[in-house]
Short mmCIF file of C-alpha atoms in Angstrom, two decimals:
data_model
loop_
_atom_site.label_atom_id
_atom_site.label_comp_id
_atom_site.label_asym_id
_atom_site.label_seq_id
_atom_site.Cartn_x
_atom_site.Cartn_y
_atom_site.Cartn_z
CA UNK A 1 53.40 29.37 48.38
CA UNK A 2 56.30 30.96 50.11
CA UNK A 3 54.32 33.84 51.70
CA UNK A 4 51.84 31.29 53.05
CA UNK A 5 54.64 29.39 54.83
CA UNK A 6 55.80 32.63 56.40
CA UNK A 7 52.30 33.23 57.65
CA UNK A 8 51.92 29.62 59.03
CA UNK A 9 55.17 29.56 60.96
CA UNK A 10 54.25 32.27 63.52
CA UNK A 11 50.91 30.57 64.11
CA UNK A 12 52.57 27.24 64.90
CA UNK A 13 55.10 28.95 67.11
CA UNK A 14 52.37 30.68 69.11
CA UNK A 15 50.51 27.35 69.51
CA UNK A 16 53.49 25.49 70.99
CA UNK A 17 54.35 28.37 73.28
CA UNK A 18 50.82 28.58 74.59
CA UNK A 19 50.57 24.85 75.27
CA UNK A 20 51.27 24.00 78.97
CA UNK A 21 53.42 20.88 79.42
CA UNK A 22 51.95 18.11 81.66
CA UNK A 23 52.75 18.69 85.33
CA UNK A 24 54.83 16.17 87.35
CA UNK A 25 53.24 15.46 90.73
CA UNK A 26 55.28 15.22 93.92
CA UNK A 27 54.35 11.53 94.12
CA UNK A 28 55.83 10.86 90.71
CA UNK A 29 58.97 12.75 91.66
CA UNK A 30 59.30 10.60 94.79
CA UNK A 31 58.86 7.42 92.76
CA UNK A 32 61.52 8.49 90.31
CA UNK A 33 63.91 9.33 93.14
CA UNK A 34 63.23 5.95 94.76
CA UNK A 35 64.27 4.23 91.57
CA UNK A 36 67.45 6.22 91.24
CA UNK A 37 68.53 6.97 94.81
CA UNK A 38 69.05 4.60 97.74
CA UNK A 39 66.44 4.92 100.48
CA UNK A 40 68.98 3.73 103.09
CA UNK A 41 71.81 5.29 104.98
CA UNK A 42 74.80 5.03 102.58
CA UNK A 43 77.11 3.61 105.24
CA UNK A 44 74.58 0.94 106.21
CA UNK A 45 74.00 0.08 102.55
CA UNK A 46 77.74 -0.30 101.93
CA UNK A 47 78.07 -2.51 105.04
CA UNK A 48 75.23 -4.71 103.78
CA UNK A 49 76.87 -5.15 100.35
CA UNK A 50 80.21 -6.09 101.94
CA UNK A 51 78.48 -8.73 104.08
CA UNK A 52 76.57 -10.20 101.15
CA UNK A 53 79.67 -10.34 98.94
CA UNK A 54 81.73 -12.05 101.64
CA UNK A 55 79.15 -14.79 102.22
CA UNK A 56 77.20 -15.45 99.04
CA UNK A 57 77.97 -15.47 95.33
CA UNK A 58 74.37 -16.11 94.27
CA UNK A 59 74.05 -12.61 92.80
CA UNK A 60 75.94 -9.48 91.88
CA UNK A 61 74.34 -7.86 94.89
CA UNK A 62 75.15 -4.23 94.08
CA UNK A 63 73.91 -4.38 90.49
CA UNK A 64 70.94 -6.68 91.03
CA UNK A 65 69.63 -4.91 94.15
CA UNK A 66 70.42 -1.20 94.12
CA UNK A 67 67.70 -0.60 96.74
CA UNK A 68 67.55 -3.85 98.74
CA UNK A 69 64.94 -2.56 101.18
CA UNK A 70 62.41 -1.82 98.44
CA UNK A 71 59.97 -4.60 97.72
CA UNK A 72 60.61 -4.30 93.97
CA UNK A 73 64.37 -4.53 94.51
CA UNK A 74 64.79 -7.03 97.32
CA UNK A 75 65.54 -10.70 97.89
CA UNK A 76 64.13 -13.46 100.07
CA UNK A 77 66.10 -13.49 103.27
CA UNK A 78 66.13 -9.79 104.03
CA UNK A 79 63.63 -7.71 105.98
CA UNK A 80 63.64 -3.97 106.51
CA UNK A 81 61.69 -1.40 108.50
CA UNK A 82 61.20 2.30 107.84
CA UNK A 83 61.88 4.79 110.60
CA UNK A 84 60.16 8.11 111.25
CA UNK A 85 62.52 9.86 108.82
CA UNK A 86 61.37 7.59 105.99
CA UNK A 87 64.76 5.83 105.96
CA UNK A 88 64.86 2.04 105.74
CA UNK A 89 67.03 -0.13 107.97
CA UNK A 90 67.84 -3.85 107.69
CA UNK A 91 66.17 -5.75 110.56
CA UNK A 92 66.59 -9.41 109.53
CA UNK A 93 69.01 -11.49 107.47
CA UNK A 94 68.82 -15.22 106.63
CA UNK A 95 71.63 -17.23 105.05
CA UNK A 96 72.32 -20.80 104.06
CA UNK A 97 69.23 -22.55 102.78
CA UNK A 98 67.17 -21.93 99.65
CA UNK A 99 65.30 -19.71 98.91
CA UNK A 100 67.51 -17.55 101.14
CA UNK A 101 70.98 -16.66 99.89
CA UNK A 102 73.24 -19.71 99.95
CA UNK A 103 76.78 -19.53 101.29
CA UNK A 104 79.87 -20.00 99.16
CA UNK A 105 82.50 -22.53 100.18
CA UNK A 106 84.90 -19.84 101.37
CA UNK A 107 82.31 -18.14 103.58
CA UNK A 108 83.42 -17.32 107.13
CA UNK A 109 81.55 -15.75 110.00
CA UNK A 110 81.18 -12.00 109.27
CA UNK A 111 81.66 -9.99 112.48
CA UNK A 112 80.89 -6.93 110.36
CA UNK A 113 77.24 -7.98 110.48
CA UNK A 114 76.86 -6.60 114.01
CA UNK A 115 77.48 -3.11 112.61
CA UNK A 116 74.04 -3.09 111.00
CA UNK A 117 72.49 -0.69 113.53
CA UNK A 118 68.91 -2.00 113.51
CA UNK A 119 69.45 -5.74 112.98
CA UNK A 120 66.99 -7.70 115.14
CA UNK A 121 67.20 -11.28 113.77
CA UNK A 122 70.11 -13.17 112.22
CA UNK A 123 70.13 -16.74 110.87
CA UNK A 124 73.01 -18.88 109.55
CA UNK A 125 71.69 -22.38 108.74
CA UNK A 126 73.91 -24.84 106.85
CA UNK A 127 76.12 -21.94 105.86
CA UNK A 128 79.66 -22.64 107.09
CA UNK A 129 80.20 -26.09 105.64
CA UNK A 130 83.68 -26.05 104.09
CA UNK A 131 86.00 -23.35 105.46
CA UNK A 132 86.68 -23.52 109.20
CA UNK A 133 85.56 -20.42 111.02
CA UNK A 134 84.78 -19.16 114.52
CA UNK A 135 82.11 -16.91 116.01
CA UNK A 136 83.28 -13.33 116.40
CA UNK A 137 80.99 -10.93 118.29
CA UNK A 138 80.82 -7.16 118.26
CA UNK A 139 78.64 -5.22 120.68
CA UNK A 140 75.06 -4.85 119.54
CA UNK A 141 72.18 -3.78 121.76
CA UNK A 142 69.43 -4.30 119.18
CA UNK A 143 69.78 -7.97 118.14
CA UNK A 144 67.02 -10.13 119.62
CA UNK A 145 67.48 -13.47 117.83
CA UNK A 146 70.70 -15.20 116.82
CA UNK A 147 70.42 -18.65 115.26
CA UNK A 148 73.58 -20.41 114.02
CA UNK A 149 72.63 -24.00 113.27
CA UNK A 150 73.97 -27.00 111.32
CA UNK A 151 77.38 -25.56 110.44
CA UNK A 152 79.97 -28.38 110.52
CA UNK A 153 82.88 -25.99 109.92
CA UNK A 154 81.98 -23.66 112.77
CA UNK A 155 84.58 -24.47 115.42
CA UNK A 156 86.17 -22.94 118.50
CA UNK A 157 84.59 -21.82 121.74
CA UNK A 158 81.53 -19.74 122.44
CA UNK A 159 83.01 -16.25 122.86
CA UNK A 160 82.36 -14.55 126.24
CA UNK A 161 81.69 -11.35 124.25
CA UNK A 162 78.29 -12.83 123.43
CA UNK A 163 77.20 -11.14 126.66
CA UNK A 164 77.37 -7.80 124.81
CA UNK A 165 74.21 -8.74 122.86
CA UNK A 166 72.11 -7.26 125.66
CA UNK A 167 68.70 -7.53 123.96
CA UNK A 168 69.08 -11.17 122.92
CA UNK A 169 65.96 -13.25 123.56
CA UNK A 170 66.63 -16.35 121.43
CA UNK A 171 70.11 -17.88 121.14
CA UNK A 172 70.52 -21.05 119.09
CA UNK A 173 74.02 -22.45 118.51
CA UNK A 174 72.96 -26.01 117.71
CA UNK A 175 74.54 -28.74 115.56
CA UNK A 176 77.90 -27.09 115.08
CA UNK A 177 81.39 -28.15 116.17
CA UNK A 178 81.77 -25.79 119.09
CA UNK A 179 83.90 -26.97 122.00
CA UNK A 180 85.12 -25.90 125.41
CA UNK A 181 83.07 -24.85 128.41
CA UNK A 182 79.86 -22.86 128.44
CA UNK A 183 80.96 -19.28 129.23
CA UNK A 184 79.24 -18.01 132.39
CA UNK A 185 78.82 -14.66 130.63
CA UNK A 186 75.90 -16.13 128.67
CA UNK A 187 73.93 -16.15 131.89
CA UNK A 188 74.05 -12.37 132.12
CA UNK A 189 71.66 -12.18 129.15
CA UNK A 190 68.62 -11.62 131.31
CA UNK A 191 66.24 -11.25 128.36
CA UNK A 192 66.85 -14.78 127.10
CA UNK A 193 63.72 -16.89 126.75
CA UNK A 194 65.26 -19.70 124.66
CA UNK A 195 68.79 -21.11 124.84
CA UNK A 196 69.85 -24.03 122.63
CA UNK A 197 73.48 -25.21 122.65
CA UNK A 198 72.70 -28.82 121.69
CA UNK A 199 74.71 -31.14 119.43
CA UNK A 200 78.14 -29.66 119.96
CA UNK A 201 81.28 -30.79 121.82
CA UNK A 202 80.87 -28.69 124.94
CA UNK A 203 82.57 -29.92 128.12
CA UNK A 204 82.75 -29.05 131.79
CA UNK A 205 79.88 -28.46 134.15
CA UNK A 206 76.65 -26.55 133.73
CA UNK A 207 77.49 -23.18 135.36
CA UNK A 208 75.54 -22.45 138.52
CA UNK A 209 74.84 -18.96 137.09
CA UNK A 210 72.19 -20.60 134.91
CA UNK A 211 69.74 -19.65 137.64
CA UNK A 212 70.05 -16.00 136.54
CA UNK A 213 67.98 -16.64 133.39
CA UNK A 214 64.67 -16.23 135.19
CA UNK A 215 62.76 -15.54 131.94
CA UNK A 216 63.95 -18.73 130.26
CA UNK A 217 61.21 -20.89 128.72
CA UNK A 218 63.33 -23.40 126.76
CA UNK A 219 66.78 -24.80 127.66
CA UNK A 220 68.47 -27.44 125.49
CA UNK A 221 72.03 -28.56 126.29
CA UNK A 222 71.63 -32.09 124.95
CA UNK A 223 74.22 -34.09 122.99
CA UNK A 224 77.35 -32.58 124.46
CA UNK A 225 79.91 -33.91 126.98
CA UNK A 226 78.83 -31.99 130.06
CA UNK A 227 79.79 -33.50 133.43
CA UNK A 228 79.17 -33.11 137.17
CA UNK A 229 75.76 -32.87 138.86
CA UNK A 230 72.90 -30.73 137.60
CA UNK A 231 73.20 -27.44 139.57
CA UNK A 232 70.49 -26.85 142.15
CA UNK A 233 70.05 -23.32 140.77
CA UNK A 234 68.08 -24.92 137.92
CA UNK A 235 65.13 -24.64 140.30
CA UNK A 236 65.17 -20.84 139.92
CA UNK A 237 63.95 -21.08 136.32
CA UNK A 238 60.31 -21.02 137.29
CA UNK A 239 59.11 -20.10 133.77
CA UNK A 240 60.90 -23.07 132.20
CA UNK A 241 58.69 -25.26 130.00
CA UNK A 242 61.30 -27.40 128.20
CA UNK A 243 64.47 -28.82 129.77
CA UNK A 244 66.63 -31.17 127.70
CA UNK A 245 69.93 -32.30 129.24
CA UNK A 246 70.01 -35.72 127.57
CA UNK A 247 73.10 -37.41 126.09
CA UNK A 248 75.76 -35.90 128.32
CA UNK A 249 77.78 -37.37 131.23
CA UNK A 250 75.92 -35.72 134.09
CA UNK A 251 76.26 -37.45 137.47
CA UNK A 252 74.59 -37.46 140.87
CA UNK A 253 70.89 -37.24 141.64
CA UNK A 254 68.16 -35.17 140.09
CA UNK A 255 68.29 -32.01 142.25
CA UNK A 256 65.52 -31.59 144.80
CA UNK A 257 64.90 -28.06 143.52
CA UNK A 258 63.48 -29.43 140.28
CA UNK A 259 60.12 -29.56 142.05
CA UNK A 260 59.93 -25.77 141.64
CA UNK A 261 59.71 -26.01 137.83
CA UNK A 262 55.96 -26.19 137.91
CA UNK A 263 55.59 -24.86 134.33
CA UNK A 264 57.73 -27.69 132.96
CA UNK A 265 56.00 -29.84 130.32
CA UNK A 266 59.06 -31.53 128.75
CA UNK A 267 61.91 -33.08 130.75
CA UNK A 268 64.62 -35.16 129.05
CA UNK A 269 67.54 -36.58 131.08
CA UNK A 270 68.25 -39.73 129.07
CA UNK A 271 71.71 -41.17 128.42
CA UNK A 272 73.58 -39.69 131.35
CA UNK A 273 75.17 -41.12 134.51
CA UNK A 274 72.46 -40.05 136.92
CA UNK A 275 71.70 -42.34 139.86
CA UNK A 276 69.95 -42.49 143.20
CA UNK A 277 66.37 -41.98 144.24
CA UNK A 278 64.05 -39.49 142.62
CA UNK A 279 63.42 -36.24 144.50
CA UNK A 280 60.40 -36.36 146.77
CA UNK A 281 58.71 -33.43 145.08
CA UNK A 282 58.51 -34.89 141.56
CA UNK A 283 54.72 -35.10 141.92
CA UNK A 284 54.59 -31.29 142.00
CA UNK A 285 55.43 -31.10 138.28
CA UNK A 286 51.76 -31.08 137.40
CA UNK A 287 52.29 -29.55 133.93
CA UNK A 288 54.70 -32.33 132.87
CA UNK A 289 53.65 -34.17 129.70
CA UNK A 290 56.91 -35.82 128.59
CA UNK A 291 59.45 -37.41 130.95
CA UNK A 292 62.36 -39.18 129.25
CA UNK A 293 65.04 -40.71 131.44
CA UNK A 294 66.38 -43.78 129.66
CA UNK A 295 69.91 -45.13 130.00
CA UNK A 296 70.95 -44.00 133.47
CA UNK A 297 72.48 -46.29 136.13
CA UNK A 298 69.52 -46.14 138.55
CA UNK A 299 70.58 -49.56 139.83
CA UNK A 300 68.42 -51.62 142.17
CA UNK A 301 65.87 -48.92 142.97
CA UNK A 302 62.16 -49.31 142.35
CA UNK A 303 60.07 -47.30 139.95
CA UNK A 304 58.90 -44.13 141.73
CA UNK A 305 55.25 -44.41 142.65
CA UNK A 306 54.86 -40.62 142.83
CA UNK A 307 55.04 -40.40 139.03
CA UNK A 308 51.49 -41.73 139.00
CA UNK A 309 50.37 -38.30 140.25
CA UNK A 310 51.52 -36.57 137.06
CA UNK A 311 48.11 -36.79 135.44
CA UNK A 312 49.03 -34.83 132.28
CA UNK A 313 51.87 -37.22 131.46
CA UNK A 314 51.70 -38.51 127.87
CA UNK A 315 55.09 -40.19 127.54
CA UNK A 316 57.09 -41.93 130.25
CA UNK A 317 60.37 -43.53 129.24
CA UNK A 318 62.59 -45.17 131.89
CA UNK A 319 64.27 -47.97 129.93
CA UNK A 320 67.75 -49.48 130.31
CA UNK A 321 68.38 -48.16 133.81
CA UNK A 322 68.40 -51.20 136.09
CA UNK A 323 65.12 -50.59 137.91
CA UNK A 324 63.96 -53.54 140.01
CA UNK A 325 60.76 -54.53 141.79
CA UNK A 326 57.25 -54.52 140.41
CA UNK A 327 55.59 -52.07 138.03
CA UNK A 328 53.38 -49.83 140.20
CA UNK A 329 49.72 -50.50 139.46
CA UNK A 330 49.16 -46.81 140.24
CA UNK A 331 50.65 -45.98 136.83
CA UNK A 332 47.22 -46.92 135.48
CA UNK A 333 46.09 -43.53 136.84
CA UNK A 334 48.07 -41.87 134.04
CA UNK A 335 44.98 -41.73 131.86
CA UNK A 336 46.60 -39.50 129.20
CA UNK A 337 49.57 -41.83 128.75
CA UNK A 338 50.26 -42.72 125.11
CA UNK A 339 53.77 -44.16 125.44
CA UNK A 340 55.29 -46.22 128.25
CA UNK A 341 58.82 -47.56 127.79
CA UNK A 342 60.23 -49.69 130.62
CA UNK A 343 62.25 -52.18 128.61
CA UNK A 344 65.64 -53.62 129.54
CA UNK A 345 65.35 -53.33 133.33
CA UNK A 346 65.02 -55.94 136.11
CA UNK A 347 61.32 -55.57 136.75
CA UNK A 348 59.53 -58.55 138.29
CA UNK A 349 55.99 -59.64 139.04
CA UNK A 350 52.94 -59.42 136.82
CA UNK A 351 51.83 -56.71 134.42
CA UNK A 352 49.19 -54.64 136.28
CA UNK A 353 45.78 -55.67 134.98
CA UNK A 354 44.68 -52.03 135.28
CA UNK A 355 46.91 -51.14 132.31
CA UNK A 356 44.23 -52.50 129.99
CA UNK A 357 42.12 -49.42 130.84
CA UNK A 358 44.68 -46.98 129.39
CA UNK A 359 42.59 -46.05 126.36
CA UNK A 360 45.10 -43.53 124.92
CA UNK A 361 48.01 -45.96 124.99
CA UNK A 362 49.50 -46.68 121.58
CA UNK A 363 53.06 -47.72 122.46
CA UNK A 364 54.00 -50.08 125.31
CA UNK A 365 57.41 -51.68 125.66
CA UNK A 366 58.05 -53.95 128.65
CA UNK A 367 60.53 -56.24 126.91
CA UNK A 368 63.71 -57.72 128.42
CA UNK A 369 62.64 -57.78 132.06
CA UNK A 370 61.81 -60.58 134.51
CA UNK A 371 58.02 -60.27 134.35
CA UNK A 372 55.84 -63.35 134.72
CA UNK A 373 52.23 -64.44 134.75
CA UNK A 374 49.46 -64.10 132.20
CA UNK A 375 49.36 -61.05 129.92
CA UNK A 376 46.24 -59.19 131.12
CA UNK A 377 45.29 -57.54 127.82
CA UNK A 378 42.20 -58.46 125.81
CA UNK A 379 42.07 -58.88 122.06
CA UNK A 380 40.95 -55.29 121.47
CA UNK A 381 43.92 -53.84 123.38
CA UNK A 382 46.37 -56.13 121.60
CA UNK A 383 45.07 -55.24 118.15
CA UNK A 384 45.01 -51.50 118.92
CA UNK A 385 48.69 -51.49 119.79
CA UNK A 386 49.75 -54.11 117.25
CA UNK A 387 53.51 -54.00 116.70
CA UNK A 388 53.78 -51.11 119.15
CA UNK A 389 53.43 -53.64 121.97
CA UNK A 390 56.62 -55.50 122.87
CA UNK A 391 56.67 -58.00 125.75
CA UNK A 392 59.51 -60.17 124.47
CA UNK A 393 62.40 -61.31 126.64
CA UNK A 394 60.25 -61.99 129.72
CA UNK A 395 60.62 -65.76 130.22
CA UNK A 396 57.71 -66.07 132.65
CA UNK A 397 55.08 -64.24 130.58
CA UNK A 398 52.44 -66.02 128.48
CA UNK A 399 49.18 -65.31 126.69
CA UNK A 400 46.03 -67.07 127.77
CA UNK A 401 44.83 -67.43 124.17
CA UNK A 402 46.34 -67.13 120.72
CA UNK A 403 45.24 -63.91 118.98
CA UNK A 404 45.36 -64.07 115.21
CA UNK A 405 47.58 -61.46 113.59
CA UNK A 406 49.03 -60.34 116.94
CA UNK A 407 52.66 -60.90 117.94
CA UNK A 408 53.85 -59.48 121.25
CA UNK A 409 56.90 -61.67 121.86
CA UNK A 410 55.36 -64.27 124.18
CA UNK A 411 53.65 -67.60 123.59
CA UNK A 412 50.38 -69.12 124.67
CA UNK A 413 50.43 -70.45 128.22
CA UNK A 414 51.19 -74.19 128.32
CA UNK A 415 52.30 -74.41 124.67
CA UNK A 416 55.31 -76.58 123.88
CA UNK A 417 57.21 -73.61 122.51
CA UNK A 418 56.83 -71.66 125.74
CA UNK A 419 59.43 -73.70 127.57
CA UNK A 420 59.49 -71.48 130.64
CA UNK A 421 55.86 -71.63 131.77
CA UNK A 422 55.09 -73.48 134.97
CA UNK A 423 53.29 -76.51 133.48
CA UNK A 424 56.16 -77.19 131.15
CA UNK A 425 58.66 -77.02 134.00
CA UNK A 426 56.66 -79.72 135.83
CA UNK A 427 56.61 -81.91 132.73
CA UNK A 428 60.37 -81.65 132.33
CA UNK A 429 60.88 -82.62 136.00
CA UNK A 430 58.51 -85.55 135.57
CA UNK A 431 60.34 -86.72 132.47
CA UNK A 432 63.67 -86.59 134.27
CA UNK A 433 62.32 -88.53 137.31
CA UNK A 434 60.63 -91.13 135.13
CA UNK A 435 63.87 -91.66 133.25
CA UNK A 436 65.70 -92.46 136.48
CA UNK A 437 62.96 -94.89 137.61
CA UNK A 438 63.00 -96.71 134.26
CA UNK A 439 66.77 -97.12 134.51
CA UNK A 440 66.51 -98.60 138.02
CA UNK A 441 63.76 -101.04 136.95
CA UNK A 442 65.84 -102.18 134.01
CA UNK A 443 68.81 -102.85 136.31
CA UNK A 444 66.65 -104.86 138.74
CA UNK A 445 65.32 -106.98 135.85
CA UNK A 446 68.82 -107.74 134.64
CA UNK A 447 69.87 -108.87 138.13
CA UNK A 448 66.81 -111.11 138.39
CA UNK A 449 67.58 -112.80 135.07
CA UNK A 450 71.19 -113.37 136.07
CA UNK A 451 70.06 -114.91 139.39
CA UNK A 452 67.77 -117.36 137.56
CA UNK A 453 70.47 -118.38 135.14
CA UNK A 454 73.14 -118.99 137.77
#
């Protein structure tokens, strides 16, 4: 047996030596390297980990995501792009709301984030909710969108250094606790197409430099404490489609230059201290679909007839502003109108009968005025609007007939409950006169009886 083993061993050795091991393709080598080596610039990767660790404790970011730009080793809330050298760079980060990384209670604004060299979009939504923090900006010429929204612990002023974000197109700093004046430096960001600073505690005037943002499509400065008149330079924003300045303390008239905003489809000026007549060129806003201007002291002026030329208008709201005079019957030309709110003014006269032809109307509020006469709407119109029709608080209004299941805040003409209609006023006068006559007749009778007795 032993000689046979000696003979078998060389044969086995020759077999193994002659066998070629399986080759490893270049693709497989690349895949192995991708699993073991970062496919990012090491400095950028380290910066990313520092940012994640300072804001969120959802994960052990270094261990859980060794290659965060690879699809197999990434998280929701990060986006990357590969350059020509096959190196990935972070282009978008989202924080604050699930499924994106949530923010820990000690999170503060990370100025380090602007050192990510290819970052294009950055979102902090409901992130800074416990520890007070301020916005700190470092120069970045790549960032295109910055959205910092719904952060109750974000305080302080808007830093003037925000002007160093030269490529910024969308800036949203809404629903925070920012204060102070709007820095004029913002208006050097010529690439801006959307600016939203709403729901903060901003004060002072709207800077006249706002006219520099000629590419602006949306501007929202609502729910702040801005004062002084609206600058006339607003008329330079000829691409503007949405303008919301509501809920501030703006004064003066609507500037005449607003007529140049002929792309405007949404205009909200409600809850300010605006007064005086409307600009003559309002009828030039032919793209306007929504015009909201409630709660302004437009005392003793009539409703502007030129609004009837805004044929695309869908919502017109001019309540609680002290308008007087009659409702223009020309408003019936607003055939696309769905909502008309004129409540709590001093409007007089009758409701225009032509309003019954507004077939798209679903909400009409004329309550708390001084309107009179017969409501001109038929049963079909009344039922279509239902509870979205409010005519209450107009003592002279009445319905010709009772409509079952319809309540609009007025009674049937001549009914006993409608104590302010004309027939009932005559009855009350008659009753008072008849009472006086009866008293006089009774006195005469008493005198006659006394004369007979004595």
